[in-house]
Short mmCIF file of C-alpha atoms in Angstrom, two decimals:
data_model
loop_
_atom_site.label_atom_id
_atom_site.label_comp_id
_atom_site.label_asym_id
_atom_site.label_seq_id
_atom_site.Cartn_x
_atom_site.Cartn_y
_atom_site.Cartn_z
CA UNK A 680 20.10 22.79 -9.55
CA UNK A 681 22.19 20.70 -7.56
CA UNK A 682 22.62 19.38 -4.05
CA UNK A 683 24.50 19.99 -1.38
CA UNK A 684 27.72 17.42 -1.13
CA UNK A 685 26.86 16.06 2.16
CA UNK A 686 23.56 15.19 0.76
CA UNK A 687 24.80 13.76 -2.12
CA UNK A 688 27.22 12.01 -0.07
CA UNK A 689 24.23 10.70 2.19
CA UNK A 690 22.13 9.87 -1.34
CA UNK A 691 25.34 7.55 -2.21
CA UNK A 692 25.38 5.34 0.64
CA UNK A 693 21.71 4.21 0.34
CA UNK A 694 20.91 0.73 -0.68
CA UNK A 695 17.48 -0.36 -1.80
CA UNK A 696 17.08 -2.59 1.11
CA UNK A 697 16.81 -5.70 1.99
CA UNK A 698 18.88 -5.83 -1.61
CA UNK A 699 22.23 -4.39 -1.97
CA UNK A 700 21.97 -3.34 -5.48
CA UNK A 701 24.30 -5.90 -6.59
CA UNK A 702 22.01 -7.61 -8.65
CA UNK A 703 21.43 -6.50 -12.41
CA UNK A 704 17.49 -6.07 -11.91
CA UNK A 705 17.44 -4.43 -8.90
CA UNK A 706 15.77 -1.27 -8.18
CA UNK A 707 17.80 2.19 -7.76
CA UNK A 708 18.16 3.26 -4.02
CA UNK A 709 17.78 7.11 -5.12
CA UNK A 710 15.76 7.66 -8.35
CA UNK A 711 15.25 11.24 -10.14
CA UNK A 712 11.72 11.89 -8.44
CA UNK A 713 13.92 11.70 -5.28
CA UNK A 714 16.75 14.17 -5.99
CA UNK A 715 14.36 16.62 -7.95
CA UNK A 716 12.16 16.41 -4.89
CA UNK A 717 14.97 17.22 -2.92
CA UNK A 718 16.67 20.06 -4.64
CA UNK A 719 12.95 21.50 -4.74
CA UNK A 720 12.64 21.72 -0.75
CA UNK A 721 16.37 22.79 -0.34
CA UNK A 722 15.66 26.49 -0.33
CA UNK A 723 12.50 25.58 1.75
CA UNK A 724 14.82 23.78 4.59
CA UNK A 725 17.82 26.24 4.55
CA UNK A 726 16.43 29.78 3.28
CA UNK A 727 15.68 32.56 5.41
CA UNK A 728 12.43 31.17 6.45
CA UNK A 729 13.27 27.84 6.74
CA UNK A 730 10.30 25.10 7.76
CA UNK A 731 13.16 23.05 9.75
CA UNK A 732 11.14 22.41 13.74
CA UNK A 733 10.67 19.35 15.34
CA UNK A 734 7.44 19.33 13.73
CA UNK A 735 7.77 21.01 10.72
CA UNK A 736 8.98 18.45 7.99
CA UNK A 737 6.67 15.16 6.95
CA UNK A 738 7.52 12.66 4.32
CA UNK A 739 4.71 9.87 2.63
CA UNK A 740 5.46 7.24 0.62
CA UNK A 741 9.56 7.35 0.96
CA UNK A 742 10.52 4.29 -1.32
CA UNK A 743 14.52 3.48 0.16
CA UNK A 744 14.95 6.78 2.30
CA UNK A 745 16.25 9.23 -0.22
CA UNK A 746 13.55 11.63 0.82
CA UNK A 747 13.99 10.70 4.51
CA UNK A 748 17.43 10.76 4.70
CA UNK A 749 17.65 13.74 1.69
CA UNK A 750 15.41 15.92 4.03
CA UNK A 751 17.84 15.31 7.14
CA UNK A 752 20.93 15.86 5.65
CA UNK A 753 19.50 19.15 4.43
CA UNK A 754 18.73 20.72 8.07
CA UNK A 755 15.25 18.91 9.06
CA UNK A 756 15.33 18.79 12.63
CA UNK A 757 13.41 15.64 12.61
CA UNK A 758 11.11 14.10 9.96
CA UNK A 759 7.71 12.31 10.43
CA UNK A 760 7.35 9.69 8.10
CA UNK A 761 4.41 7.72 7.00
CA UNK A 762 4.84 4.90 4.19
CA UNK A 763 2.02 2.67 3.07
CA UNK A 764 3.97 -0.12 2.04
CA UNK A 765 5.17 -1.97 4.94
CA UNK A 766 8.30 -3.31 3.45
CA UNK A 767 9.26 0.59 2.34
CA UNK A 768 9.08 1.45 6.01
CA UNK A 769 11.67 -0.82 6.67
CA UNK A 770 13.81 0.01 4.04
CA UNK A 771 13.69 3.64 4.60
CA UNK A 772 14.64 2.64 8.61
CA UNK A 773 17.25 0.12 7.81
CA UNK A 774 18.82 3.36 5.66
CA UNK A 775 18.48 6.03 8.45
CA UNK A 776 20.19 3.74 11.06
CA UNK A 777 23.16 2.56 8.09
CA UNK A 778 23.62 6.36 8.00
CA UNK A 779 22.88 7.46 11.02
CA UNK A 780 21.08 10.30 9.70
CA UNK A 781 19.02 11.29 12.01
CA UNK A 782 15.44 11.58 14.01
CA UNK A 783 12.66 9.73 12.27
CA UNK A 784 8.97 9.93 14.10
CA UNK A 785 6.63 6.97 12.11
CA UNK A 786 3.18 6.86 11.76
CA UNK A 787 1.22 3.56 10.91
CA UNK A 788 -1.78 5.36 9.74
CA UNK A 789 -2.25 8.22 7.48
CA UNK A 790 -3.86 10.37 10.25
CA UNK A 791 -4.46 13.77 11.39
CA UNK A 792 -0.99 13.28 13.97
CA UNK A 793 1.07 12.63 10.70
CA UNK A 794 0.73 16.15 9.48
CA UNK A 795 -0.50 18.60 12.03
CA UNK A 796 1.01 21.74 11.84
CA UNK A 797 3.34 20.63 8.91
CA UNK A 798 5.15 23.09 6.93
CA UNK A 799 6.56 21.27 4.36
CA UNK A 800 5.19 17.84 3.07
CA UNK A 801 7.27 15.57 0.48
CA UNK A 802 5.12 13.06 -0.89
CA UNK A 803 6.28 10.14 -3.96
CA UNK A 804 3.07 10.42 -6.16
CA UNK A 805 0.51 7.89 -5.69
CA UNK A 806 -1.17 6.05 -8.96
CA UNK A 807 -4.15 6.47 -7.71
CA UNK A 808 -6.36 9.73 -7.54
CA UNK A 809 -8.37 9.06 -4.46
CA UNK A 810 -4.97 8.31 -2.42
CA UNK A 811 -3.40 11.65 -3.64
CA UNK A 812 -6.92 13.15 -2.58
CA UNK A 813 -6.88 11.48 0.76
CA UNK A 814 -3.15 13.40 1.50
CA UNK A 815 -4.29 16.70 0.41
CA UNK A 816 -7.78 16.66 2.24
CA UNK A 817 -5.64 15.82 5.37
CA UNK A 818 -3.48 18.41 4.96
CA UNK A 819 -6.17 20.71 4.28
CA UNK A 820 -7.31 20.29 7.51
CA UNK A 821 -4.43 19.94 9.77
CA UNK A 822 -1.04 21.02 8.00
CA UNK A 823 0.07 24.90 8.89
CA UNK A 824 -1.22 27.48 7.13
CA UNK A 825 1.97 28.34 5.25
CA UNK A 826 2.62 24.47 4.23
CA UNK A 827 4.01 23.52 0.88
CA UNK A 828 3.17 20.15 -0.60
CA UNK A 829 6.28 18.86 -2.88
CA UNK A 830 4.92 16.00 -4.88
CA UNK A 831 6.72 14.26 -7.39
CA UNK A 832 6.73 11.44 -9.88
CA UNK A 833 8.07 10.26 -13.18
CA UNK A 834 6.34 12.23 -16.45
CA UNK A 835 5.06 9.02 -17.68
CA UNK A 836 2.99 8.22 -14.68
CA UNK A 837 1.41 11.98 -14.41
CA UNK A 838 -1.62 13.56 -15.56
CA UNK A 839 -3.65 17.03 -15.65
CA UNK A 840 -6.03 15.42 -13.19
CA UNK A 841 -3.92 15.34 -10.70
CA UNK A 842 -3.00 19.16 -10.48
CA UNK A 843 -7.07 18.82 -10.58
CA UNK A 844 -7.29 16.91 -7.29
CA UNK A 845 -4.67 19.39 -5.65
CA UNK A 846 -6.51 22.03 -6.46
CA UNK A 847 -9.53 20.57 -4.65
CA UNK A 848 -7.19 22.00 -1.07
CA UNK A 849 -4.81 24.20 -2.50
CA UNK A 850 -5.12 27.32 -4.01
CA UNK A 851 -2.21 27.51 -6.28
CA UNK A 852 -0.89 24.65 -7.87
CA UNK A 853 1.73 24.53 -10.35
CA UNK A 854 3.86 21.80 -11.94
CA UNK A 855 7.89 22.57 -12.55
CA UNK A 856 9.79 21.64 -15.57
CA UNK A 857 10.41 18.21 -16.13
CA UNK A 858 14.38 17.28 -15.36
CA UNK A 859 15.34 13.31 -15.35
CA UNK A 860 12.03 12.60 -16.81
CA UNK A 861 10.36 13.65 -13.51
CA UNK A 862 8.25 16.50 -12.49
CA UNK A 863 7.25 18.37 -9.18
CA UNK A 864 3.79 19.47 -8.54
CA UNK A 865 3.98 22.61 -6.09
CA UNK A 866 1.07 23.27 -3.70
CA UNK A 867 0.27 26.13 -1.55
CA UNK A 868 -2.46 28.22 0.05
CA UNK A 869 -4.63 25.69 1.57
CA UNK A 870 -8.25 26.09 1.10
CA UNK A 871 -9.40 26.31 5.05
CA UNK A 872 -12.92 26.98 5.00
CA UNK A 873 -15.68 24.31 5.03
CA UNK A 874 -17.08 26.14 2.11
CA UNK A 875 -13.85 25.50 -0.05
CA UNK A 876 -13.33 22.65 0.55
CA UNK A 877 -15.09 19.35 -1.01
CA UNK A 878 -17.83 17.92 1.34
CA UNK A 879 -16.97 20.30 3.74
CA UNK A 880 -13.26 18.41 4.97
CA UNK A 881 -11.18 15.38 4.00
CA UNK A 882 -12.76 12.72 2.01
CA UNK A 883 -14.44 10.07 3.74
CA UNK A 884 -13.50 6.36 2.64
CA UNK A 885 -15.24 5.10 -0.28
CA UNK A 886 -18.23 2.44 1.01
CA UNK A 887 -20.08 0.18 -1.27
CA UNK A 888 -20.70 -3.68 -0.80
CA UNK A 889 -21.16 -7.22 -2.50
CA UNK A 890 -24.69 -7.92 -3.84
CA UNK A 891 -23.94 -9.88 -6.88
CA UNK A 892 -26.36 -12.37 -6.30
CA UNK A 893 -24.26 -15.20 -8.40
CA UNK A 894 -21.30 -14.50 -5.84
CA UNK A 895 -23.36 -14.08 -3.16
CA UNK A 896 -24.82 -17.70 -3.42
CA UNK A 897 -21.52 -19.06 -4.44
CA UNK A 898 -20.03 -17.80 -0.99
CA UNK A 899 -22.84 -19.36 1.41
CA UNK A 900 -23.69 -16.30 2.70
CA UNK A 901 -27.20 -16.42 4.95
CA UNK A 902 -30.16 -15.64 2.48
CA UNK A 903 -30.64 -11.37 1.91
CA UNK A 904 -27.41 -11.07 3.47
CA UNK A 905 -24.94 -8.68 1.37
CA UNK A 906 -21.19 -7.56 2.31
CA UNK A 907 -20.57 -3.87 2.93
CA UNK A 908 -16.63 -3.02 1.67
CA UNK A 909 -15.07 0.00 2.37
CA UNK A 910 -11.88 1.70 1.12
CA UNK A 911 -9.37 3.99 2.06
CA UNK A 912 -7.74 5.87 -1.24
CA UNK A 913 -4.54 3.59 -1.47
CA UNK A 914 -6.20 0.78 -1.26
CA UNK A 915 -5.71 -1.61 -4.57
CA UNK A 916 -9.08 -1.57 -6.60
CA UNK A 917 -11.12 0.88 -4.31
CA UNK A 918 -14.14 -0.38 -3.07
CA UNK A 919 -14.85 -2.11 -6.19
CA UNK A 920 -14.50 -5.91 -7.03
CA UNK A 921 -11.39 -6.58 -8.69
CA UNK A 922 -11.36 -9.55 -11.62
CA UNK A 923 -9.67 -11.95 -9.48
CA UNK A 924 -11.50 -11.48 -6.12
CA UNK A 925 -14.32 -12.01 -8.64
CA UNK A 926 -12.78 -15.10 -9.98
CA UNK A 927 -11.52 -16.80 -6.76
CA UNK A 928 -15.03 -15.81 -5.56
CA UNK A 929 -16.94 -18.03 -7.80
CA UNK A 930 -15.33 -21.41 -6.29
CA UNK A 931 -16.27 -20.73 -2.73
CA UNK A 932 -18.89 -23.19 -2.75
CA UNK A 933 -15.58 -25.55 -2.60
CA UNK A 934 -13.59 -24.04 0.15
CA UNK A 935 -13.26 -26.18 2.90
CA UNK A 936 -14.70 -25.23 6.50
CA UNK A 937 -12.25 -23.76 8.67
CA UNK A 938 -12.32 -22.99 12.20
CA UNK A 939 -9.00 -20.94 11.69
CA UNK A 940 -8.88 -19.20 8.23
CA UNK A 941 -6.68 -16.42 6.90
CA UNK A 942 -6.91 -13.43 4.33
CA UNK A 943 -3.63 -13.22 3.19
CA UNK A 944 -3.05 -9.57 1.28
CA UNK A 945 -6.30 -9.14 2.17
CA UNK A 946 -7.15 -5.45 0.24
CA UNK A 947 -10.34 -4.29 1.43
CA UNK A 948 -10.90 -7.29 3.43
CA UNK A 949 -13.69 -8.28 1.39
CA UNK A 950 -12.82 -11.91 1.51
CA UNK A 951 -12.53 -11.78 5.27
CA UNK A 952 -15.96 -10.85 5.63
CA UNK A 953 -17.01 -13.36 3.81
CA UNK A 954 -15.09 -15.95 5.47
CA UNK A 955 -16.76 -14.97 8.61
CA UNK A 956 -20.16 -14.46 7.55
CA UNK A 957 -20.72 -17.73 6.09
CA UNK A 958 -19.72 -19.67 8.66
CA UNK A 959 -20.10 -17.87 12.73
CA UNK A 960 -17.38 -20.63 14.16
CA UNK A 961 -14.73 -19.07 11.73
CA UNK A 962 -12.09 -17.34 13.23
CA UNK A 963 -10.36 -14.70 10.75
CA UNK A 964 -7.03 -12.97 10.24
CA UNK A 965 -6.88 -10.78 7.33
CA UNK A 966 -3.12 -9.87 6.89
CA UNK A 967 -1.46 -6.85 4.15
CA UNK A 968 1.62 -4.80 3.81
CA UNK A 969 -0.28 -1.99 3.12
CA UNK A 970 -1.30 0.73 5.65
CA UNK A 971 -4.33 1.98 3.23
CA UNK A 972 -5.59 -1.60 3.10
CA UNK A 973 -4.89 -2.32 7.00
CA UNK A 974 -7.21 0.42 7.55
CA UNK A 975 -9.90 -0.26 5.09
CA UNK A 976 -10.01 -4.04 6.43
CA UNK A 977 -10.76 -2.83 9.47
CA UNK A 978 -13.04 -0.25 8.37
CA UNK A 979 -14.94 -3.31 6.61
CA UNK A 980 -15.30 -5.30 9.18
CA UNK A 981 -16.26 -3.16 11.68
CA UNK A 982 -19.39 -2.07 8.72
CA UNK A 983 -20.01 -6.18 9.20
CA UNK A 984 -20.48 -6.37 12.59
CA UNK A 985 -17.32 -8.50 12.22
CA UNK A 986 -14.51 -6.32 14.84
CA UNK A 987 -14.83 -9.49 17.27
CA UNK A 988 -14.16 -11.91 14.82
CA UNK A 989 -11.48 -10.52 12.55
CA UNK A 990 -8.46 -9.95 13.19
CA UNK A 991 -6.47 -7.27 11.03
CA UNK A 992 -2.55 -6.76 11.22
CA UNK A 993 0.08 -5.00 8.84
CA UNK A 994 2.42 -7.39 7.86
CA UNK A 995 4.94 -8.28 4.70
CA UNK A 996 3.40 -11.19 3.80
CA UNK A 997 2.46 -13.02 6.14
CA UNK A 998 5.53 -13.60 8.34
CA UNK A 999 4.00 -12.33 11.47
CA UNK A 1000 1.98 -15.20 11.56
CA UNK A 1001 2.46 -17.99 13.73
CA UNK A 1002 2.86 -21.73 12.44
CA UNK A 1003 0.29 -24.03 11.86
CA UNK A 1004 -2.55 -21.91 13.36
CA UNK A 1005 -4.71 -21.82 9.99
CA UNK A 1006 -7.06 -24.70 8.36
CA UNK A 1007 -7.27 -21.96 5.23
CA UNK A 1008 -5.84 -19.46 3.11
CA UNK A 1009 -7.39 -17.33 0.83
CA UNK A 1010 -4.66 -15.56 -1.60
CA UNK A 1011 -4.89 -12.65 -4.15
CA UNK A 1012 -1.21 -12.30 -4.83
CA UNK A 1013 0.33 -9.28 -6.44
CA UNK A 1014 1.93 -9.33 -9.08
CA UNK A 1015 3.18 -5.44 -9.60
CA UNK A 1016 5.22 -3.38 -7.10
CA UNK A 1017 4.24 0.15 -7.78
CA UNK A 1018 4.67 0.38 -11.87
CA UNK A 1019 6.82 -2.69 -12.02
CA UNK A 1020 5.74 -6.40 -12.83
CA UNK A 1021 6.98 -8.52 -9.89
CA UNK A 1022 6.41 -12.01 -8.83
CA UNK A 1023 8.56 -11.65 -4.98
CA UNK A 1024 6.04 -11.15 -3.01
CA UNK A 1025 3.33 -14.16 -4.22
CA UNK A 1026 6.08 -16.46 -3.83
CA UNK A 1027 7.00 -14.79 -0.22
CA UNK A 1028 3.20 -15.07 0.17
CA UNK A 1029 3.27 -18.94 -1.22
CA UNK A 1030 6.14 -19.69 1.73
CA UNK A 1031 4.08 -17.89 4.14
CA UNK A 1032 0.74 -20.13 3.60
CA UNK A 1033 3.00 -23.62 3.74
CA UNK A 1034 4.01 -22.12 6.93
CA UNK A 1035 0.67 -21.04 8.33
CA UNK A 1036 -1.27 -23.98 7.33
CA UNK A 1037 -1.79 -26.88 9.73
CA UNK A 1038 -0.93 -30.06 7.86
CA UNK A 1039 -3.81 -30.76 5.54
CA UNK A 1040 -4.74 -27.23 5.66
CA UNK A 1041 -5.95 -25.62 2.69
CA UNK A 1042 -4.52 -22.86 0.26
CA UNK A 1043 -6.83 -21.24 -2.26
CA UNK A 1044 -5.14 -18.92 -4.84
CA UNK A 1045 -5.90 -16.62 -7.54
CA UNK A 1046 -3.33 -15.03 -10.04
CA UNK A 1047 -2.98 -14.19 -13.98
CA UNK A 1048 -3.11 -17.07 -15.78
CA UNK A 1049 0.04 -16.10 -17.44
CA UNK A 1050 2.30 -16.67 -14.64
CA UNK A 1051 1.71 -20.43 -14.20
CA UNK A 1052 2.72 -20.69 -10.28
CA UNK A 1053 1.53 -24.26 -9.86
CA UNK A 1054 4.95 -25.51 -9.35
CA UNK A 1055 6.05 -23.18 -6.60
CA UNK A 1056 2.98 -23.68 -5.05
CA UNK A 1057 3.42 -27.58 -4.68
CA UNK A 1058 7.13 -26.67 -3.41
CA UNK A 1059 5.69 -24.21 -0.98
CA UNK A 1060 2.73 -25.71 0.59
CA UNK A 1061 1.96 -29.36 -1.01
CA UNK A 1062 -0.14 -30.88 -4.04
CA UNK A 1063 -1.67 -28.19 -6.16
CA UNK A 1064 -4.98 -28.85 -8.23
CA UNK A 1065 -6.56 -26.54 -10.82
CA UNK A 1066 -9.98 -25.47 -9.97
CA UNK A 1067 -10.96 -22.91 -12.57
CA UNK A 1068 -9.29 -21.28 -15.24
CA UNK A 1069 -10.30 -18.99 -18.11
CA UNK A 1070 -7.93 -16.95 -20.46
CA UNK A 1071 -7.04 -14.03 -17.65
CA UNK A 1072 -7.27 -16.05 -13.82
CA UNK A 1073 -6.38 -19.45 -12.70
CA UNK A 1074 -7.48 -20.62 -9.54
CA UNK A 1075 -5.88 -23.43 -7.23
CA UNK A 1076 -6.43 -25.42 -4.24
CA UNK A 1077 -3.08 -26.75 -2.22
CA UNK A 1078 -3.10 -28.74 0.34
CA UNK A 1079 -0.40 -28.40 3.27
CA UNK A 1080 1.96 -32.15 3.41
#
């Protein structure tokens, strides 16, 4: 199969924004997922029954636009979009308006007005399982009854389970030959009744808490008090406790009181809660790029009793923030974008805190031990002491010049 030349003529002009693909290690705009993806929903846009409306076309997790723009050029009326990346929203934006391609409707949250009544769905495969489970539950209970899921990824990065999790909402699910290293997985024939479907409708977010009594006493918290976390399926580590919360955890008895603090790619917003349970004068902002984790912080605070006192936006790394309006920082950088090992966004994240930080604020970071950022934290935000270290996680204290 091949596409259409004005698609592949729209494919061309994309750039993987805010980079022009200039540089030798930048990503690809338009990657084989994409352009299997799209010759797969071709005959779905311009066949005889063609799922072209207003309403009829939604893509998730569009990486530069190719899907977006791909799905446009192909006949969509108009696509709704939904990304949970922050940062992949606007590069799939800054490629629609470069090419003019068309009517984009965005959603923030992955929610029932994403995919009402959707008839076709293109979706980049998520990593994780509850995610992809979290799409297909959706669509289970709002998407048309003729929909067809397209979702794709690179062979690599697949597995059996995941037809497994499809199957949960669909009733026929089938994978297509692998071309470019990639693969489709085709769903169709949603499973509508209460009965046949898992717990009776989408899955719920996943809600455990914090009752590690070590951690508990380490972080001040008021005696028998525990943290509830919850998580929405994108969300990096689940509800669980992830080895470098855990690490940057154990030095809390050292952060500094704050009347302003921030959670800066705050996750679950796990660390937010505990910012503002151990101390009632602290005023929080917990602060990610991702939509799943935007959500779940909120989700987690609210379980708290916290809504009043933190304050949850979706942001690329901090730069929504306002200058010198924090006394501290709590960071859990990462260091992978999707499948590849990437350092950008802690040092984005690094510029963000120096920025943040009133002068003699506070930074406390956790990262592999591997990447030795010491020095670009003393550019960024000001002298930079070890606090703990053991063969995996380093953690630091900076404070702001």
């Amino acid at each position: 199969m091949s596409l259409p030349d004005r698609v592949a003529a729209a494919l061309a002009s994309l750039t993987p924004w805010p980079d022009d693909g200039s540089r030798e290690d930048a990503p690809v705009a338009v990657d084989a997922t994409d352009r299997l993806l799209l010759e797969h929903a071709e005959p779905l846009l311009t066949g005889p029954d063609a799922r072209s409306g207003p309403d009829d076309v939604v893509v998730v997790d569009d990486r530069f636009g190719a899907l977006t723009v791909g799905a446009l050029a192909l006949g969509a009326a108009r696509v709704r979009l939904h990304t949970d990346a922050l940062t992949a929203e606007r590069a799939v934006h800054a490629n629609v308006a470069a090419t003019n391609a068309g009517d984009v409707a965005t959603r923030d949250t992955l929610g029932p007005d994403l995919v009402r009544g959707a008839r076709l769905v293109l979706l980049q495969l998520p990593r994780s399982l509850d995610a992809l489970r979290e799409v297909a539950g959706l669509l289970a209970l709002e998407a048309a009854d003729d929909v067809v899921l397209l979702a794709g990824g690179r062979v690599k990065h697949m597995t059996h389970a995941m037809n497994d999790v499809l199957a949960e909402s669909f009733a026929h699910v089938h994978a297509t030959h692998a071309q470019g290293k990639s693969r489709v997985l085709v769903a169709k024939g949603l499973r509508r009744s209460p009965g046949e479907l898992p717990d009776g409708g989408a899955p719920a977010p996943e809600q455990t808490g914090l009752s590690d009594p070590e951690l508990l006493a380490a972080a001040h918290l008021p005696p028998g008090r525990g943290v509830a976390v919850v998580a929405h399926g994108g969300v990096f580590a689940g509800a669980g406790l992830d080895l470098g919360t855990r690490a940057l955890l154990r030095t809390a008895a050292g952060w500094p009181g704050a009347r302003d603090a921030v959670d800066l790619g705050c996750g679950t917003g796990l660390l937010a809660a505990v910012l503002a349970l151990r101390d009632p004068a602290t005023r929080v902002v917990a602060a990610d790029r991702s939509a799943a984790a935007v959500a779940s912080a909120r989700a987690t605070a609210a379980a708290n009793g916290l809504t009043s006192r933190i304050t949850v936006v979706r942001d690329d790394a901090g730069d929504s923030l306002e200058s010198e309006t924090a006394d501290l920082v709590l960071c859990n950088p990462p260091f992978h974008d999707r499948a590849t090992v990437s350092t950008d966004a802690a040092h984005r994240m690094f510029m963000s805190a120096g920025r943040v930080l009133r002068p003699g604020g506070e930074l406390w970071c956790v990262f592999n031990s591997m990447l030795r950022y010491r020095p670009a934290l003393e550019r960024a935000v000001g002298p930079t002491t070890q606090v703990a270290r053991d063969p995996r996680f380093t953690v630091t204290r900076s404070v702001r010049r």
